[in-house]
């Protein structure tokens, strides 16, 4: 055997902390997946039509994910996570998307750090503003009018002022 063990004997256990071993395992899996993707992708780079179709597919899929994420941002849930996922999909093929992803991550982290340093009153005002955006969009999309119809209530001021939704 190349590691110096007698054939048929078990390898010695790594005495290091299990957390380090788990982290190394995650990194190895990540880099292995990255290497497999590059191999897969390099397999058809020399075929221009397939390459162009692949880039268009990634572009459309990533853009749709980003748009859905942007729509989800003001609502409770993983809006920013979806935006960053869409940018990650796009950055697998487009260098400009990779730069936008780095820019967005940096500014998102700066915004969160800034918010954490603010007084609780300002943080509550930001939360109230986000809630107002959510309520206005729900009203414009006639969600409240739909619920009042289900409950059999007549509350005309909850109906959307927009014609397609009224």
PDB file of C-alpha atoms in Angstrom:
ATOM      1  CA  UNK A   1       0.000   0.000   0.000  1.00  0.00           C
ATOM      2  CA  UNK A   2       1.209   3.480  -0.732  1.00  0.00           C
ATOM      3  CA  UNK A   3       0.408   4.844   2.753  1.00  0.00           C
ATOM      4  CA  UNK A   4       2.765   2.432   4.556  1.00  0.00           C
ATOM      5  CA  UNK A   5       0.059   0.266   6.171  1.00  0.00           C
ATOM      6  CA  UNK A   6       0.153  -3.503   6.272  1.00  0.00           C
ATOM      7  CA  UNK A   7      -2.485  -4.874   3.884  1.00  0.00           C
ATOM      8  CA  UNK A   8      -5.766  -5.608   5.671  1.00  0.00           C
ATOM      9  CA  UNK A   9      -5.278  -3.091   8.501  1.00  0.00           C
ATOM     10  CA  UNK A  10      -7.583  -0.128   9.054  1.00  0.00           C
ATOM     11  CA  UNK A  11      -6.285   3.413   8.703  1.00  0.00           C
ATOM     12  CA  UNK A  12      -5.666   5.283  11.953  1.00  0.00           C
ATOM     13  CA  UNK A  13      -8.302   7.724  13.116  1.00  0.00           C
ATOM     14  CA  UNK A  14      -7.588  11.405  12.671  1.00  0.00           C
ATOM     15  CA  UNK A  15      -7.137  12.819  16.188  1.00  0.00           C
ATOM     16  CA  UNK A  16      -8.075  16.333  15.057  1.00  0.00           C
ATOM     17  CA  UNK A  17     -11.388  17.969  15.972  1.00  0.00           C
ATOM     18  CA  UNK A  18     -14.350  16.644  14.052  1.00  0.00           C
ATOM     19  CA  UNK A  19     -15.369  20.156  13.086  1.00  0.00           C
ATOM     20  CA  UNK A  20     -12.130  20.626  11.123  1.00  0.00           C
ATOM     21  CA  UNK A  21     -12.644  17.289   9.432  1.00  0.00           C
ATOM     22  CA  UNK A  22     -16.221  18.270   8.533  1.00  0.00           C
ATOM     23  CA  UNK A  23     -15.055  21.612   7.154  1.00  0.00           C
ATOM     24  CA  UNK A  24     -12.382  19.933   5.050  1.00  0.00           C
ATOM     25  CA  UNK A  25     -15.008  17.482   3.795  1.00  0.00           C
ATOM     26  CA  UNK A  26     -17.334  20.328   2.792  1.00  0.00           C
ATOM     27  CA  UNK A  27     -14.542  22.155   0.984  1.00  0.00           C
ATOM     28  CA  UNK A  28     -13.493  18.989  -0.793  1.00  0.00           C
ATOM     29  CA  UNK A  29     -17.072  18.303  -1.900  1.00  0.00           C
ATOM     30  CA  UNK A  30     -17.486  21.903  -3.067  1.00  0.00           C
ATOM     31  CA  UNK A  31     -14.265  21.913  -5.052  1.00  0.00           C
ATOM     32  CA  UNK A  32     -15.071  18.460  -6.412  1.00  0.00           C
ATOM     33  CA  UNK A  33     -18.453  19.682  -7.625  1.00  0.00           C
ATOM     34  CA  UNK A  34     -16.826  22.763  -9.088  1.00  0.00           C
ATOM     35  CA  UNK A  35     -14.270  20.609 -10.908  1.00  0.00           C
ATOM     36  CA  UNK A  36     -17.017  18.292 -12.250  1.00  0.00           C
ATOM     37  CA  UNK A  37     -19.039  21.292 -13.493  1.00  0.00           C
ATOM     38  CA  UNK A  38     -15.995  22.720 -15.266  1.00  0.00           C
ATOM     39  CA  UNK A  39     -15.377  19.357 -16.905  1.00  0.00           C
ATOM     40  CA  UNK A  40     -19.014  19.129 -17.959  1.00  0.00           C
ATOM     41  CA  UNK A  41     -18.971  22.695 -19.253  1.00  0.00           C
ATOM     42  CA  UNK A  42     -15.660  22.290 -21.102  1.00  0.00           C
ATOM     43  CA  UNK A  43     -17.139  19.250 -22.847  1.00  0.00           C
ATOM     44  CA  UNK A  44     -19.220  21.428 -25.154  1.00  0.00           C
ATOM     45  CA  UNK A  45     -17.372  24.762 -25.259  1.00  0.00           C
ATOM     46  CA  UNK A  46     -15.935  23.789 -28.638  1.00  0.00           C
ATOM     47  CA  UNK A  47     -19.460  23.326 -30.050  1.00  0.00           C
ATOM     48  CA  UNK A  48     -20.680  26.896 -30.658  1.00  0.00           C
ATOM     49  CA  UNK A  49     -24.401  26.161 -31.057  1.00  0.00           C
ATOM     50  CA  UNK A  50     -24.606  24.029 -27.910  1.00  0.00           C
ATOM     51  CA  UNK A  51     -22.468  26.546 -26.035  1.00  0.00           C
ATOM     52  CA  UNK A  52     -24.712  29.432 -27.071  1.00  0.00           C
ATOM     53  CA  UNK A  53     -27.878  27.504 -26.151  1.00  0.00           C
ATOM     54  CA  UNK A  54     -26.388  26.644 -22.748  1.00  0.00           C
ATOM     55  CA  UNK A  55     -25.470  30.282 -22.069  1.00  0.00           C
ATOM     56  CA  UNK A  56     -28.944  31.464 -23.134  1.00  0.00           C
ATOM     57  CA  UNK A  57     -30.591  28.872 -20.885  1.00  0.00           C
ATOM     58  CA  UNK A  58     -28.458  29.881 -17.911  1.00  0.00           C
ATOM     59  CA  UNK A  59     -29.096  33.559 -18.679  1.00  0.00           C
ATOM     60  CA  UNK A  60     -32.869  33.183 -18.862  1.00  0.00           C
ATOM     61  CA  UNK A  61     -33.091  30.890 -15.818  1.00  0.00           C
ATOM     62  CA  UNK A  62     -30.830  33.103 -13.687  1.00  0.00           C
ATOM     63  CA  UNK A  63     -32.686  36.257 -14.714  1.00  0.00           C
ATOM     64  CA  UNK A  64     -36.053  34.709 -13.832  1.00  0.00           C
ATOM     65  CA  UNK A  65     -34.727  33.653 -10.421  1.00  0.00           C
ATOM     66  CA  UNK A  66     -33.401  37.179  -9.784  1.00  0.00           C
ATOM     67  CA  UNK A  67     -36.736  38.752 -10.809  1.00  0.00           C
ATOM     68  CA  UNK A  68     -38.702  36.430  -8.525  1.00  0.00           C
ATOM     69  CA  UNK A  69     -36.274  37.227  -5.709  1.00  0.00           C
ATOM     70  CA  UNK A  70     -36.631  40.974  -6.229  1.00  0.00           C
ATOM     71  CA  UNK A  71     -40.411  40.608  -6.055  1.00  0.00           C
ATOM     72  CA  UNK A  72     -40.023  38.619  -2.822  1.00  0.00           C
ATOM     73  CA  UNK A  73     -37.668  41.075  -1.075  1.00  0.00           C
ATOM     74  CA  UNK A  74     -40.258  43.143   0.834  1.00  0.00           C
ATOM     75  CA  UNK A  75     -42.217  40.094   1.931  1.00  0.00           C
ATOM     76  CA  UNK A  76     -41.332  37.802   4.810  1.00  0.00           C
ATOM     77  CA  UNK A  77     -39.216  34.976   3.512  1.00  0.00           C
ATOM     78  CA  UNK A  78     -36.052  34.344   1.582  1.00  0.00           C
ATOM     79  CA  UNK A  79     -36.188  37.210  -0.943  1.00  0.00           C
ATOM     80  CA  UNK A  80     -32.515  38.152  -0.753  1.00  0.00           C
ATOM     81  CA  UNK A  81     -31.487  34.504  -0.700  1.00  0.00           C
ATOM     82  CA  UNK A  82     -33.370  33.952  -3.969  1.00  0.00           C
ATOM     83  CA  UNK A  83     -31.755  37.054  -5.517  1.00  0.00           C
ATOM     84  CA  UNK A  84     -28.277  35.854  -4.532  1.00  0.00           C
ATOM     85  CA  UNK A  85     -29.079  32.372  -5.830  1.00  0.00           C
ATOM     86  CA  UNK A  86     -30.118  33.814  -9.198  1.00  0.00           C
ATOM     87  CA  UNK A  87     -26.944  35.882  -9.345  1.00  0.00           C
ATOM     88  CA  UNK A  88     -24.905  32.775  -8.497  1.00  0.00           C
ATOM     89  CA  UNK A  89     -26.588  30.906 -11.362  1.00  0.00           C
ATOM     90  CA  UNK A  90     -25.804  33.785 -13.715  1.00  0.00           C
ATOM     91  CA  UNK A  91     -22.239  34.084 -12.441  1.00  0.00           C
ATOM     92  CA  UNK A  92     -21.549  30.496 -13.442  1.00  0.00           C
ATOM     93  CA  UNK A  93     -21.477  31.725 -17.048  1.00  0.00           C
ATOM     94  CA  UNK A  94     -21.135  35.512 -17.003  1.00  0.00           C
ATOM     95  CA  UNK A  95     -18.250  37.471 -15.471  1.00  0.00           C
ATOM     96  CA  UNK A  96     -20.375  40.619 -15.184  1.00  0.00           C
ATOM     97  CA  UNK A  97     -22.877  38.716 -13.010  1.00  0.00           C
ATOM     98  CA  UNK A  98     -19.980  37.554 -10.827  1.00  0.00           C
ATOM     99  CA  UNK A  99     -18.981  41.184 -10.276  1.00  0.00           C
ATOM    100  CA  UNK A 100     -22.597  42.174  -9.511  1.00  0.00           C
ATOM    101  CA  UNK A 101     -22.856  39.280  -7.030  1.00  0.00           C
ATOM    102  CA  UNK A 102     -19.712  40.429  -5.182  1.00  0.00           C
ATOM    103  CA  UNK A 103     -20.981  44.030  -5.190  1.00  0.00           C
ATOM    104  CA  UNK A 104     -24.436  42.999  -3.925  1.00  0.00           C
ATOM    105  CA  UNK A 105     -23.034  40.783  -1.172  1.00  0.00           C
ATOM    106  CA  UNK A 106     -20.709  43.531   0.024  1.00  0.00           C
ATOM    107  CA  UNK A 107     -23.458  46.150   0.147  1.00  0.00           C
ATOM    108  CA  UNK A 108     -26.003  43.770   1.682  1.00  0.00           C
ATOM    109  CA  UNK A 109     -23.539  43.003   4.487  1.00  0.00           C
ATOM    110  CA  UNK A 110     -22.812  46.708   4.951  1.00  0.00           C
ATOM    111  CA  UNK A 111     -26.558  47.460   5.154  1.00  0.00           C
ATOM    112  CA  UNK A 112     -27.105  44.740   7.763  1.00  0.00           C
ATOM    113  CA  UNK A 113     -24.119  45.926   9.796  1.00  0.00           C
ATOM    114  CA  UNK A 114     -25.417  49.495   9.639  1.00  0.00           C
ATOM    115  CA  UNK A 115     -28.884  48.406  10.779  1.00  0.00           C
ATOM    116  CA  UNK A 116     -27.474  46.475  13.731  1.00  0.00           C
ATOM    117  CA  UNK A 117     -25.690  49.600  14.948  1.00  0.00           C
ATOM    118  CA  UNK A 118     -28.842  51.754  14.851  1.00  0.00           C
ATOM    119  CA  UNK A 119     -31.166  52.603  17.721  1.00  0.00           C
ATOM    120  CA  UNK A 120     -34.174  50.336  18.191  1.00  0.00           C
ATOM    121  CA  UNK A 121     -36.565  53.161  17.196  1.00  0.00           C
ATOM    122  CA  UNK A 122     -34.980  53.490  13.750  1.00  0.00           C
ATOM    123  CA  UNK A 123     -34.984  49.731  13.316  1.00  0.00           C
ATOM    124  CA  UNK A 124     -38.684  49.629  14.168  1.00  0.00           C
ATOM    125  CA  UNK A 125     -39.347  52.455  11.686  1.00  0.00           C
ATOM    126  CA  UNK A 126     -37.582  50.464   8.962  1.00  0.00           C
ATOM    127  CA  UNK A 127     -39.692  47.439   9.888  1.00  0.00           C
ATOM    128  CA  UNK A 128     -42.862  49.571   9.733  1.00  0.00           C
ATOM    129  CA  UNK A 129     -41.875  50.927   6.307  1.00  0.00           C
ATOM    130  CA  UNK A 130     -41.345  47.381   5.050  1.00  0.00           C
ATOM    131  CA  UNK A 131     -44.739  46.388   6.454  1.00  0.00           C
ATOM    132  CA  UNK A 132     -46.351  49.386   4.721  1.00  0.00           C
ATOM    133  CA  UNK A 133     -44.848  48.320   1.379  1.00  0.00           C
ATOM    134  CA  UNK A 134     -46.240  44.819   1.879  1.00  0.00           C
ATOM    135  CA  UNK A 135     -49.720  46.091   2.803  1.00  0.00           C
ATOM    136  CA  UNK A 136     -49.880  48.514  -0.138  1.00  0.00           C
ATOM    137  CA  UNK A 137     -48.868  45.851  -2.644  1.00  0.00           C
ATOM    138  CA  UNK A 138     -51.382  43.390  -1.191  1.00  0.00           C
ATOM    139  CA  UNK A 139     -54.075  46.080  -1.455  1.00  0.00           C
ATOM    140  CA  UNK A 140     -53.092  46.944  -5.039  1.00  0.00           C
ATOM    141  CA  UNK A 141     -53.195  43.253  -5.997  1.00  0.00           C
ATOM    142  CA  UNK A 142     -56.695  43.034  -4.430  1.00  0.00           C
ATOM    143  CA  UNK A 143     -55.798  40.380  -1.886  1.00  0.00           C
ATOM    144  CA  UNK A 144     -57.888  42.148   0.766  1.00  0.00           C
ATOM    145  CA  UNK A 145     -60.876  42.395  -1.609  1.00  0.00           C
ATOM    146  CA  UNK A 146     -60.605  38.684  -2.330  1.00  0.00           C
ATOM    147  CA  UNK A 147     -60.560  37.810   1.373  1.00  0.00           C
ATOM    148  CA  UNK A 148     -63.578  40.033   2.077  1.00  0.00           C
ATOM    149  CA  UNK A 149     -65.449  38.265  -0.743  1.00  0.00           C
ATOM    150  CA  UNK A 150     -64.619  34.885   0.799  1.00  0.00           C
ATOM    151  CA  UNK A 151     -65.891  36.088   4.171  1.00  0.00           C
ATOM    152  CA  UNK A 152     -69.016  37.621   2.617  1.00  0.00           C
ATOM    153  CA  UNK A 153     -68.216  41.142   3.801  1.00  0.00           C
ATOM    154  CA  UNK A 154     -68.979  44.375   1.944  1.00  0.00           C
ATOM    155  CA  UNK A 155     -65.938  46.598   2.435  1.00  0.00           C
ATOM    156  CA  UNK A 156     -65.512  48.527  -0.828  1.00  0.00           C
ATOM    157  CA  UNK A 157     -62.484  50.560   0.302  1.00  0.00           C
ATOM    158  CA  UNK A 158     -60.430  47.336   0.509  1.00  0.00           C
ATOM    159  CA  UNK A 159     -60.930  46.662  -3.209  1.00  0.00           C
ATOM    160  CA  UNK A 160     -57.976  47.446  -5.463  1.00  0.00           C
ATOM    161  CA  UNK A 161     -58.095  50.746  -7.364  1.00  0.00           C
ATOM    162  CA  UNK A 162     -56.319  49.111 -10.296  1.00  0.00           C
ATOM    163  CA  UNK A 163     -58.733  48.043 -13.027  1.00  0.00           C
ATOM    164  CA  UNK A 164     -57.297  44.606 -13.859  1.00  0.00           C
ATOM    165  CA  UNK A 165     -57.467  43.545 -10.225  1.00  0.00           C
ATOM    166  CA  UNK A 166     -60.754  45.181  -9.192  1.00  0.00           C
TER     167      UNK A 166
END
